[in-house]
mmCIF file of C-alpha atoms in Angstrom:
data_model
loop_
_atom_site.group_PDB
_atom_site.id
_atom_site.type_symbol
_atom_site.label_atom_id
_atom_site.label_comp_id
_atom_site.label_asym_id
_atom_site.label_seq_id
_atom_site.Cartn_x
_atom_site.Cartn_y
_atom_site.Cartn_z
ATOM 1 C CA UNK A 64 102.647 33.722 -53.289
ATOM 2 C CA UNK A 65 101.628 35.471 -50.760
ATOM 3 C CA UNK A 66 104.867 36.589 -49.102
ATOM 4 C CA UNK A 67 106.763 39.530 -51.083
ATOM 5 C CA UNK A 68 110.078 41.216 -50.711
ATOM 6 C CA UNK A 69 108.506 44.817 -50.657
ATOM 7 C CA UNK A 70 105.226 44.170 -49.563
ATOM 8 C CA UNK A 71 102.649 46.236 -51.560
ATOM 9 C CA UNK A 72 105.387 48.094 -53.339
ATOM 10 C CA UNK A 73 106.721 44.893 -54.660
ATOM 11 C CA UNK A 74 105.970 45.428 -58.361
ATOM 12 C CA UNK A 75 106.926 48.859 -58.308
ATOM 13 C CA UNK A 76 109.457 49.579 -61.161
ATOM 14 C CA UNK A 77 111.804 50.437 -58.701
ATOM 15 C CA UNK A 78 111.582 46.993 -57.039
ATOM 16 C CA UNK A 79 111.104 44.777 -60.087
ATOM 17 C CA UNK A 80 114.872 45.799 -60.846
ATOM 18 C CA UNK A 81 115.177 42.907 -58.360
ATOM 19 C CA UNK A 82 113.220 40.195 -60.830
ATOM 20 C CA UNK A 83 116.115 38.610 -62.087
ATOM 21 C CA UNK A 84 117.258 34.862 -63.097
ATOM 22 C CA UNK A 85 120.746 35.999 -61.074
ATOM 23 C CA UNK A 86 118.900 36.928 -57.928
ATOM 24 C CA UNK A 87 117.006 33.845 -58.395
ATOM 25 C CA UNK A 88 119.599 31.859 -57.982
ATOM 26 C CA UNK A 89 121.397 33.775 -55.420
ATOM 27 C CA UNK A 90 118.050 33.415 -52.833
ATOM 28 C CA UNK A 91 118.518 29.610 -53.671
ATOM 29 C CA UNK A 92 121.603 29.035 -52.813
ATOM 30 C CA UNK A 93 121.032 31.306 -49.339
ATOM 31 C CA UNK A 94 118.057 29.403 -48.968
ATOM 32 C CA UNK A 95 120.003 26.081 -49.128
ATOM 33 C CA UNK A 96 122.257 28.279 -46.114
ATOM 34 C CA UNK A 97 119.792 28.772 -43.962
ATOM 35 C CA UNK A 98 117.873 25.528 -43.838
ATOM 36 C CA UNK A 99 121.751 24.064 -42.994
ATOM 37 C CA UNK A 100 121.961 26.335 -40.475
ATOM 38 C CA UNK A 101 118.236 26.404 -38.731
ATOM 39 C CA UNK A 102 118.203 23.412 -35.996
ATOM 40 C CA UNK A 103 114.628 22.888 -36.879
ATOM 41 C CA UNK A 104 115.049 21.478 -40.314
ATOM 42 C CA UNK A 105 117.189 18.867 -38.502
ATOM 43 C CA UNK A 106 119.076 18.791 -42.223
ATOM 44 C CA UNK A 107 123.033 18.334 -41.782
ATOM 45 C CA UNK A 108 125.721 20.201 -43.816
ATOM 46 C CA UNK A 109 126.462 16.787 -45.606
ATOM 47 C CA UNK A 110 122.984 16.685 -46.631
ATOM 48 C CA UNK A 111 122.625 15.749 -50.842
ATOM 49 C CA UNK A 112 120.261 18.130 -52.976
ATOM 50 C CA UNK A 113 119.188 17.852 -56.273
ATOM 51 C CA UNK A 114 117.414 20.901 -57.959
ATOM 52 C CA UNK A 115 114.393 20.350 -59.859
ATOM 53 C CA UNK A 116 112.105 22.391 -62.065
ATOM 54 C CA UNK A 117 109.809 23.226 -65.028
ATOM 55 C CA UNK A 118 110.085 25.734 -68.174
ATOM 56 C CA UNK A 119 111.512 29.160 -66.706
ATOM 57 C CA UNK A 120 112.292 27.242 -62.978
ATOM 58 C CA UNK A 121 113.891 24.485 -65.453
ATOM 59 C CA UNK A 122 116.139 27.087 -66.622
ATOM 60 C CA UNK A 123 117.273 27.902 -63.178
ATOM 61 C CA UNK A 124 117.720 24.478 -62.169
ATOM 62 C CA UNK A 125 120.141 23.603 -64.814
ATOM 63 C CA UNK A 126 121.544 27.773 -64.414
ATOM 64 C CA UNK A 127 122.094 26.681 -60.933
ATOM 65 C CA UNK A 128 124.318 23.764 -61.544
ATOM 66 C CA UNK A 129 126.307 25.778 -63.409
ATOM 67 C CA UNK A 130 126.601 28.494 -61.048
ATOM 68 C CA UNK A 131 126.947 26.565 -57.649
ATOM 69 C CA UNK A 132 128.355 23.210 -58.490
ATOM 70 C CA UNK A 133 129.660 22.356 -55.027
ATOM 71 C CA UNK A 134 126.105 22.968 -53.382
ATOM 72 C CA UNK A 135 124.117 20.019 -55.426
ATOM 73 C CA UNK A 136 124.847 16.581 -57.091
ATOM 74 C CA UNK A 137 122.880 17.381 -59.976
ATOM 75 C CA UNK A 138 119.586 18.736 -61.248
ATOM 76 C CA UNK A 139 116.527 18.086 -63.488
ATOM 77 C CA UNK A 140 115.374 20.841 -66.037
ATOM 78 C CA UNK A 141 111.945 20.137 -67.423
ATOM 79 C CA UNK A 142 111.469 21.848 -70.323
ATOM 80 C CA UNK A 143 114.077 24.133 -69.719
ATOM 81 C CA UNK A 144 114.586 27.367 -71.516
ATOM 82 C CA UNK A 145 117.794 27.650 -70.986
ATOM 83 C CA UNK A 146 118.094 30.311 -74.569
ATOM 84 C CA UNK A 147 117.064 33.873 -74.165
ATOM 85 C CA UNK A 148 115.843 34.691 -77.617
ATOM 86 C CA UNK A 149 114.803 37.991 -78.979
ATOM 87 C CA UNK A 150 112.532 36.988 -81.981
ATOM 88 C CA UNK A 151 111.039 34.034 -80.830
ATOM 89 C CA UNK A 152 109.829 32.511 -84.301
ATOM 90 C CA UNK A 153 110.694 28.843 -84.235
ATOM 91 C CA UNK A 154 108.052 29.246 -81.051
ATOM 92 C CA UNK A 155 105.141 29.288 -83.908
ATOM 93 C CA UNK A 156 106.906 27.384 -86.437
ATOM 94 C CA UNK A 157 106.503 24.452 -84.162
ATOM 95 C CA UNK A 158 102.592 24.982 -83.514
ATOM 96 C CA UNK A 159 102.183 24.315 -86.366
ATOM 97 C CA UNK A 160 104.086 21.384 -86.082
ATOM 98 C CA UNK A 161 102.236 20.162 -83.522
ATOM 99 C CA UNK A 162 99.160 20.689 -85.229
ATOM 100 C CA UNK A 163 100.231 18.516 -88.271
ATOM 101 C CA UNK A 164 99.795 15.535 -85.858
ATOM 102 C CA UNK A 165 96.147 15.762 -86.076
ATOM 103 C CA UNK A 166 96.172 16.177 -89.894
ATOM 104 C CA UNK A 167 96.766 19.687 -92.180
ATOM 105 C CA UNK A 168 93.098 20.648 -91.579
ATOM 106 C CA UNK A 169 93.914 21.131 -87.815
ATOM 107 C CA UNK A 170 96.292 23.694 -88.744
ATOM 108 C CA UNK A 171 94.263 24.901 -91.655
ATOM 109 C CA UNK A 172 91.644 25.123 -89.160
ATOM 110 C CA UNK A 173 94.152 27.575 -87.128
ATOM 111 C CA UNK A 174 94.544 29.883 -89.989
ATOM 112 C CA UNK A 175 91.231 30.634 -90.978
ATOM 113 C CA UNK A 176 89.410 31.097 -87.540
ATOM 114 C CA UNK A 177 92.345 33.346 -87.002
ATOM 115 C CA UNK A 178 92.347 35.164 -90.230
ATOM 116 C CA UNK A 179 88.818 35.804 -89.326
ATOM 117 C CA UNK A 180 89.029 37.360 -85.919
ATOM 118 C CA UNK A 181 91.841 39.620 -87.655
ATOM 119 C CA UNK A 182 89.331 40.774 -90.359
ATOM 120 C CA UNK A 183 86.555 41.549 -88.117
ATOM 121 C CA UNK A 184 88.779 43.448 -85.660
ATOM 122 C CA UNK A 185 89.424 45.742 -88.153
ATOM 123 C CA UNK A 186 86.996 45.750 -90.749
ATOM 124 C CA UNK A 187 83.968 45.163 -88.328
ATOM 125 C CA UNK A 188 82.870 47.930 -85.470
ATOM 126 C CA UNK A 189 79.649 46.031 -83.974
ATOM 127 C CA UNK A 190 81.966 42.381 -84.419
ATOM 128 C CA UNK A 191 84.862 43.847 -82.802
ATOM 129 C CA UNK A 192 82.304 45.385 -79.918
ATOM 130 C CA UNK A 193 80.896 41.408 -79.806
ATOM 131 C CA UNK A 194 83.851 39.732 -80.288
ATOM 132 C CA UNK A 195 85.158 41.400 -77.045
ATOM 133 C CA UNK A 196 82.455 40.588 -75.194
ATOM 134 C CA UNK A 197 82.423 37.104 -75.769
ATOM 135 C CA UNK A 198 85.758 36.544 -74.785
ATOM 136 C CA UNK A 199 85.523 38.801 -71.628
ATOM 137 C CA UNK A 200 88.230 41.519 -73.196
ATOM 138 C CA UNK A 201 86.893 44.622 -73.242
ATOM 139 C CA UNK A 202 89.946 46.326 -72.350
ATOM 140 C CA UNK A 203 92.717 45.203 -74.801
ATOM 141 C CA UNK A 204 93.495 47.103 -78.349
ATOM 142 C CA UNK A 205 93.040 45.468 -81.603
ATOM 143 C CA UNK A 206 96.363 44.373 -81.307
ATOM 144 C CA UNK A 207 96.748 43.221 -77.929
ATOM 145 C CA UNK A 208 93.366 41.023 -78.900
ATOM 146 C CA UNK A 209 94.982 39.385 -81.417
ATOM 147 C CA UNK A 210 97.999 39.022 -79.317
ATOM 148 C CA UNK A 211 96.200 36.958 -76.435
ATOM 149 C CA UNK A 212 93.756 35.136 -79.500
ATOM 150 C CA UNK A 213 96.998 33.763 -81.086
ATOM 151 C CA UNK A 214 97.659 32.702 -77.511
ATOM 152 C CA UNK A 215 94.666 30.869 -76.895
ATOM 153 C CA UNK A 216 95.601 28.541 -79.509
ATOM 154 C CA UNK A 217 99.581 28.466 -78.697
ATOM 155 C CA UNK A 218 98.737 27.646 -74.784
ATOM 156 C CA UNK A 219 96.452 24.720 -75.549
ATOM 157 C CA UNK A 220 99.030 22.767 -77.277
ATOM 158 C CA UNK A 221 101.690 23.810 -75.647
ATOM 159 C CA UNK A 222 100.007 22.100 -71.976
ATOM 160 C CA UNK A 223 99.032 19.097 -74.030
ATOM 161 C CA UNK A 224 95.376 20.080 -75.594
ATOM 162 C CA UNK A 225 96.488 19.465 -78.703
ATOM 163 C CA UNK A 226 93.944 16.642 -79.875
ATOM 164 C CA UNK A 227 90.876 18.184 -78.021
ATOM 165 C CA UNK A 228 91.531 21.465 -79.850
ATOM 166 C CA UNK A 229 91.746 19.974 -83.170
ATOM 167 C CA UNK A 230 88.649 17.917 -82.665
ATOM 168 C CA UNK A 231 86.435 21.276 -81.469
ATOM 169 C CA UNK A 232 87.591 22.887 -84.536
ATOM 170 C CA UNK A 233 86.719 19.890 -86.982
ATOM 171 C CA UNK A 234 83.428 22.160 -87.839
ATOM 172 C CA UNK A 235 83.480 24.117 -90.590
ATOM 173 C CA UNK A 236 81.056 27.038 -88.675
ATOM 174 C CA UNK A 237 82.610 30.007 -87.828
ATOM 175 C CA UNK A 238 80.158 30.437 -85.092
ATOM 176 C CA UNK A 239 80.826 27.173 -83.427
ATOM 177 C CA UNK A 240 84.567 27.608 -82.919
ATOM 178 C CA UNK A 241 84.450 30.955 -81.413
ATOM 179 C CA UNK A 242 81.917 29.377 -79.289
ATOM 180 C CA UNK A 243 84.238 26.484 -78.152
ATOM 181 C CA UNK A 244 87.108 28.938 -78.055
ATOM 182 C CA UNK A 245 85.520 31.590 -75.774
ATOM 183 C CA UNK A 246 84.481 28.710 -73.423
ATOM 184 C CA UNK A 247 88.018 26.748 -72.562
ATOM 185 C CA UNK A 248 90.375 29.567 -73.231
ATOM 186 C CA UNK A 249 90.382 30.270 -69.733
ATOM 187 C CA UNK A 250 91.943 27.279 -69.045
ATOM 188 C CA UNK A 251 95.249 28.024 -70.122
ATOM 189 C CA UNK A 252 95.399 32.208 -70.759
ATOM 190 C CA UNK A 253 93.200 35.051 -69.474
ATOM 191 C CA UNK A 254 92.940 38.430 -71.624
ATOM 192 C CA UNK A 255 93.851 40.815 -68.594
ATOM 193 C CA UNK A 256 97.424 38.706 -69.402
ATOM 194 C CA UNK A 257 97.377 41.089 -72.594
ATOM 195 C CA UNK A 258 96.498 44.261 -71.958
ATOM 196 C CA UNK A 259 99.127 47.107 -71.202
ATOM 197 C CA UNK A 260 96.976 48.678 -69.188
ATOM 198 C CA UNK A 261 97.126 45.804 -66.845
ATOM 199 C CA UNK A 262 100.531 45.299 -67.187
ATOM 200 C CA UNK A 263 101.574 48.439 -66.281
ATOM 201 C CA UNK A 264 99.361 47.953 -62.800
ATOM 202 C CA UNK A 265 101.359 47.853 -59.773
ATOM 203 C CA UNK A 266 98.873 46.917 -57.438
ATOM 204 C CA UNK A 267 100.061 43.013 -56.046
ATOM 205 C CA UNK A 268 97.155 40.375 -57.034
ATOM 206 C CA UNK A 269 98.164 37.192 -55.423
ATOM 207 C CA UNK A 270 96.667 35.281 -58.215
ATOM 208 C CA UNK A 271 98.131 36.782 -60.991
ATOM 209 C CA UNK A 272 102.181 36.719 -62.230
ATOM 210 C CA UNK A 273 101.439 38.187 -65.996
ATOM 211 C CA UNK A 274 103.593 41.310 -64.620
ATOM 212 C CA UNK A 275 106.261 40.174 -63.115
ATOM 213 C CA UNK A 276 106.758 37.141 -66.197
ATOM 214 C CA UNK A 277 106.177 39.840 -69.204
ATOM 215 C CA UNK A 278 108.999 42.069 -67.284
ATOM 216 C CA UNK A 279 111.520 39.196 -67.503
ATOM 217 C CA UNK A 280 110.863 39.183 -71.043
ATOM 218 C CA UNK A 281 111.304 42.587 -71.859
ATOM 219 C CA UNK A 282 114.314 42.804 -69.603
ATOM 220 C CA UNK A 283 116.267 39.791 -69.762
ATOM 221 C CA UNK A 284 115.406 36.766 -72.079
ATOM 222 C CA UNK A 285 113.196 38.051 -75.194
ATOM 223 C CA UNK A 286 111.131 35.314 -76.640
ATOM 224 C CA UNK A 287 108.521 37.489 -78.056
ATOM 225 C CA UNK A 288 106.343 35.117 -80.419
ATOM 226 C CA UNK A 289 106.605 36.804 -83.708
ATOM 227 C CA UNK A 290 104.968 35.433 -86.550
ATOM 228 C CA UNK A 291 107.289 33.181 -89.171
ATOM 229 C CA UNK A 292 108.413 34.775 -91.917
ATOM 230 C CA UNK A 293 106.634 32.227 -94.214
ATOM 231 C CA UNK A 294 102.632 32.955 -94.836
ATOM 232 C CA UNK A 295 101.942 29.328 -95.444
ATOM 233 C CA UNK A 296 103.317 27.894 -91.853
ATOM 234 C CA UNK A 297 102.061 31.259 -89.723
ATOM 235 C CA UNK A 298 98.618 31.461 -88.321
ATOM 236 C CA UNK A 299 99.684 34.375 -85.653
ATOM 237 C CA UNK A 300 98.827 37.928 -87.125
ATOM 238 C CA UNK A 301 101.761 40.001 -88.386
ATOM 239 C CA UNK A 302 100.472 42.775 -86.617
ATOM 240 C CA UNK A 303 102.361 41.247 -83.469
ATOM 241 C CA UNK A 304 105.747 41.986 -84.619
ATOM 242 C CA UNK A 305 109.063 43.121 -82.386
ATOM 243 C CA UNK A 306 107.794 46.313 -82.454
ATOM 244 C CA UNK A 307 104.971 45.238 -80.896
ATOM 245 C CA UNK A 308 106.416 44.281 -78.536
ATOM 246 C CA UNK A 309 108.846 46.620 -78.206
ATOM 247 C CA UNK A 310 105.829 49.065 -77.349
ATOM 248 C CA UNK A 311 104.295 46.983 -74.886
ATOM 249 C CA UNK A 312 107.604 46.943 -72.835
ATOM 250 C CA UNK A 313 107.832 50.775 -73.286
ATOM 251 C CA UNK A 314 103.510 51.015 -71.888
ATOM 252 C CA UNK A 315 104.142 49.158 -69.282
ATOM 253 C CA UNK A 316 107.738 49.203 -67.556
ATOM 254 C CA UNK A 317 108.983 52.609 -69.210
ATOM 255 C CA UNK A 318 111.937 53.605 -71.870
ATOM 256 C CA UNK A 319 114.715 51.594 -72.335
ATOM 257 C CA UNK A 320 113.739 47.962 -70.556
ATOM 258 C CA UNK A 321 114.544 45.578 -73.513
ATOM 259 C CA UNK A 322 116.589 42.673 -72.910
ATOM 260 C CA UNK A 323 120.383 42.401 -73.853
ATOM 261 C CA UNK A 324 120.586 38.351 -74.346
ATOM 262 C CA UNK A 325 123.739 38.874 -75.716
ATOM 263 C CA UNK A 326 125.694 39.789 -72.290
ATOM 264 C CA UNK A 327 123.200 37.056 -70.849
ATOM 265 C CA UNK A 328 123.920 34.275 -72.896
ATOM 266 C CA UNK A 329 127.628 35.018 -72.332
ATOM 267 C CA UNK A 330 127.099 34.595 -68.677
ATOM 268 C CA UNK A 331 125.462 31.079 -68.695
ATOM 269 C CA UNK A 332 125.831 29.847 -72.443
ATOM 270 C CA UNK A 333 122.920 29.215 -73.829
ATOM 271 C CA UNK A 334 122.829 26.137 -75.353
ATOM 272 C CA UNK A 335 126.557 25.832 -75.321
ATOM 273 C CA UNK A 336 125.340 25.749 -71.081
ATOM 274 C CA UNK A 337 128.410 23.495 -69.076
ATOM 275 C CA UNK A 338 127.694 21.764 -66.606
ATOM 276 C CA UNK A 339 127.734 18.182 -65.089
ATOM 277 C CA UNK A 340 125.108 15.780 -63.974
ATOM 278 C CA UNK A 341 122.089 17.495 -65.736
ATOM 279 C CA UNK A 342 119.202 15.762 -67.098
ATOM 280 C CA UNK A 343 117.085 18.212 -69.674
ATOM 281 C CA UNK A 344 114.180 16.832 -70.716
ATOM 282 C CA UNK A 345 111.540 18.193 -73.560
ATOM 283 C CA UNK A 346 108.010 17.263 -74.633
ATOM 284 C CA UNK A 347 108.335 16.863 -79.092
ATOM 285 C CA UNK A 348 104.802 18.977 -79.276
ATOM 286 C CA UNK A 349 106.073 21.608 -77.099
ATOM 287 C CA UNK A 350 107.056 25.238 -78.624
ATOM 288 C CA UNK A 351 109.483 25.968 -76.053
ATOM 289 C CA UNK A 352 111.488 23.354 -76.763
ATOM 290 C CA UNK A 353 113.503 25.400 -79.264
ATOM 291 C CA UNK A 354 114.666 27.367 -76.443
ATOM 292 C CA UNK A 355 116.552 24.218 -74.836
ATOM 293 C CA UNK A 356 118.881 21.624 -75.333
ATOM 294 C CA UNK A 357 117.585 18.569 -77.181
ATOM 295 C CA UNK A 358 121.320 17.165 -78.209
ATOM 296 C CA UNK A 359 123.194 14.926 -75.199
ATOM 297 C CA UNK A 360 126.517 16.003 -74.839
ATOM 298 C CA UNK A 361 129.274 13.505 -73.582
ATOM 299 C CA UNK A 362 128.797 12.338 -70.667
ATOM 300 C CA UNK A 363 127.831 15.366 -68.203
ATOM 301 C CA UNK A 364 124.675 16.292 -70.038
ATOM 302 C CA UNK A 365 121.799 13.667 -70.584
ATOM 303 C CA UNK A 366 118.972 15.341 -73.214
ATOM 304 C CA UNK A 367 115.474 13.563 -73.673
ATOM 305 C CA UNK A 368 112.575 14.967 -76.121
ATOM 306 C CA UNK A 369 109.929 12.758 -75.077
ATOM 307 C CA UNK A 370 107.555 11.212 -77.962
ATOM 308 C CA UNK A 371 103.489 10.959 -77.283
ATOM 309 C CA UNK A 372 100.566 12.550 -78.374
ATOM 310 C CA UNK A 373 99.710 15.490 -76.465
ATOM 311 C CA UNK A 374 103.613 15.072 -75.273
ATOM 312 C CA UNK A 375 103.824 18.692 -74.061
ATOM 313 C CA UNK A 376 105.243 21.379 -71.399
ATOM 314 C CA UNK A 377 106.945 19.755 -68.755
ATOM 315 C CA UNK A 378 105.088 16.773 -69.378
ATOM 316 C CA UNK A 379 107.672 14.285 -67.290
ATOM 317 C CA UNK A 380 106.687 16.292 -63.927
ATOM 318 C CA UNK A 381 103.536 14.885 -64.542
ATOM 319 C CA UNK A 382 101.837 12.351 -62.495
ATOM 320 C CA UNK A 383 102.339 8.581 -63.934
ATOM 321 C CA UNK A 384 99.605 7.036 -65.672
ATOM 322 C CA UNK A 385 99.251 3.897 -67.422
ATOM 323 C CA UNK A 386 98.136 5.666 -70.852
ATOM 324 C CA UNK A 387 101.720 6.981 -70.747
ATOM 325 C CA UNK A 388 104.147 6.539 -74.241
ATOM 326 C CA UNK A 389 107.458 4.660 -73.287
ATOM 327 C CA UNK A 390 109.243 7.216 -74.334
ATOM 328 C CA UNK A 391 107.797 9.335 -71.669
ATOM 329 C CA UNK A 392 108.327 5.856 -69.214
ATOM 330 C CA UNK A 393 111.488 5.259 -70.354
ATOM 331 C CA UNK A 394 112.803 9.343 -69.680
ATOM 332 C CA UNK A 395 111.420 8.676 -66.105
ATOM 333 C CA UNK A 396 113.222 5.845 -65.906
ATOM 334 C CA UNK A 397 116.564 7.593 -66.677
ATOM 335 C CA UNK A 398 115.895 10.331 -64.740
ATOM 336 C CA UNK A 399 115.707 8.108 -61.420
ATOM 337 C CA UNK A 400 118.612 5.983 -62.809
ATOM 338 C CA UNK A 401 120.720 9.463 -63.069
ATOM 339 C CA UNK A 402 119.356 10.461 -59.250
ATOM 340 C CA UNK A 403 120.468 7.493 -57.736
ATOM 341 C CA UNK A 404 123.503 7.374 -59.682
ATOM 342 C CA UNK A 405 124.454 11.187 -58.528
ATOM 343 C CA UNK A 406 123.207 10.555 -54.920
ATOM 344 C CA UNK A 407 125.383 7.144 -54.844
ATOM 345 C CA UNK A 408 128.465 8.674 -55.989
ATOM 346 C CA UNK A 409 128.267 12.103 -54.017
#
């Protein structure tokens, strides 16, 4: 956005100390305050609210009905990542997954354009020089390519490309998938998203968040995307490992920032969260499901992992369609059901 706490100094290191899922909620629940409290809203003290939001806000919504009860009548996590995790493998386990939908090749596929990249990066000075190029990237290491490659391939499915990407990878030429690649990855990842060098940038670009999200990791919830132990179900490079990652926190935010999920997950359970009147919901091809609840429990907590192809990220806060699964109908369904249900008995 374009407001910020500290103006230009906002992503100082001093300042991002600020960047925190607690002071996240705490500006929500002041925010909630103030628009009681400011004439102009016209919004009375007995007013109902329901919080609402998507992957890392989903988290907060359902955090938030566990920290301020009394203020809503329930909330909606969408894809909800509600488990800080350090070694985030399941995350790749389920690409995979994902990709198995559109047949073994599609993951097949994965490996081998991937293997490739890998190979040339190191083994290949002039490919490494074109290979950079071509994907606008000039500025990351061999590592952080591969990194933001693995990426390219993660992000599609994950936002519900799952069935385009498999088809533009059918080919069996090399030159042809790098081709497709370099021209839609920008769609869902950019390589300046990679590079600690850019990380490590304080200057405020309105358009860009990869600092402030990649310091969240590193400082609070983890979910680094390792590869799985297993060779035949990994297609990410094992050169992106924790400590990796643990060097890319250290380039770009200083010593020491790693996150302790251990005293976080005792704060707001993990996926032992409590809470009442809380809808989670999950797309079945999304990777960051395994990061949220997918289990009901009695009746406080109402879980939904939606079934469709291409059923993806946050894929209920999408905008109705008549191509839609009924699984993803029927969620909707519930979810209004539970709204009025909440707002009825307030």
């Amino acid at each position: 956005g374009a407001s910020q706490p500290f103006g230009k100094d906002s992503l100082s290191l001093e300042n991002l100390k600020y960047l925190t899922a607690e002071q996240a909620l705490e500006d929500l629940a002041y925010f909630m305050k103030w628009v009681h409290e400011t004439p102009e809203f016209n919004v009375n003290q007995g007013s109902r609210w329901i919080t609402i939001g998507g992957s890392y806000p989903g988290a907060l919504s359902a955090w938030f009905r566990y920290k301020y009860p009394h203020l809503t009548v329930g909330a909606l996590s969408s894809s909800g990542v509600v488990e800080p995790i350090i070694d985030f493998r399941k995350f790749d386990e389920q690409v995979r997954i994902s990709a198995l939908k559109s047949g073994e090749w599609c993951f097949q596929a994965i490996k081998e354009i991937s293997a490739k990249v890998e190979d040339t990066l190191l083994h290949d000075q002039q490919g490494s020089v074109d290979l950079r190029k071509q994907f606008n990237a000039h500025g990351l290491t061999n590592t952080e390519f591969l990194w933001f490659f693995a990426d390219i391939f993660v992000e599609l499915i994950q936002y519900g490309h799952r069935r385009e990407l498999c088809e533009a990878i059918k080919t069996n030429n090399h030159a042809e998938r790098l081709d497709w690649l370099s021209k839609n990855y920008d769609r869902v990842v950019g390589p300046t998203d990679y590079g600690t060098y850019f990380l490590a940038n304080e200057t405020y670009v309105q358009e860009k968040n990869s600092r402030q999200w990649m310091y969240q990791q590193c400082s609070q919830f983890g979910w680094m995307q390792t590869a799985p132990y297993e060779e035949a179900i990994s297609a990410r490079s094992k050169l992106i490992d924790l400590d990796f990652f643990r060097k890319v926190c250290k380039q770009a935010y200083g010593e020491g920032v790693w996150p302790d999920i251990e005293e976080f997950n005792q704060q707001f359970g993990e996926l032992k969260l409590k809470a009442t009147n809380l809808v989670l919901t999950n797309g079945d091809e999304d990777p960051w499901k395994w990061a949220g609840i997918l289990q009901s429990r009695s009746k406080d907590i109402h879980a939904y992992e939606i079934q469709c192809d291409d059923c993806a990220h946050c894929v209920d806060l999408s905008t109705p369609t008549e191509a839609d699964s009924w699984s993803l109908t029927w969620t909707r369904i519930k979810i209004a059901y539970y709204f009025t249900l909440w707002f009825n008995g307030f």
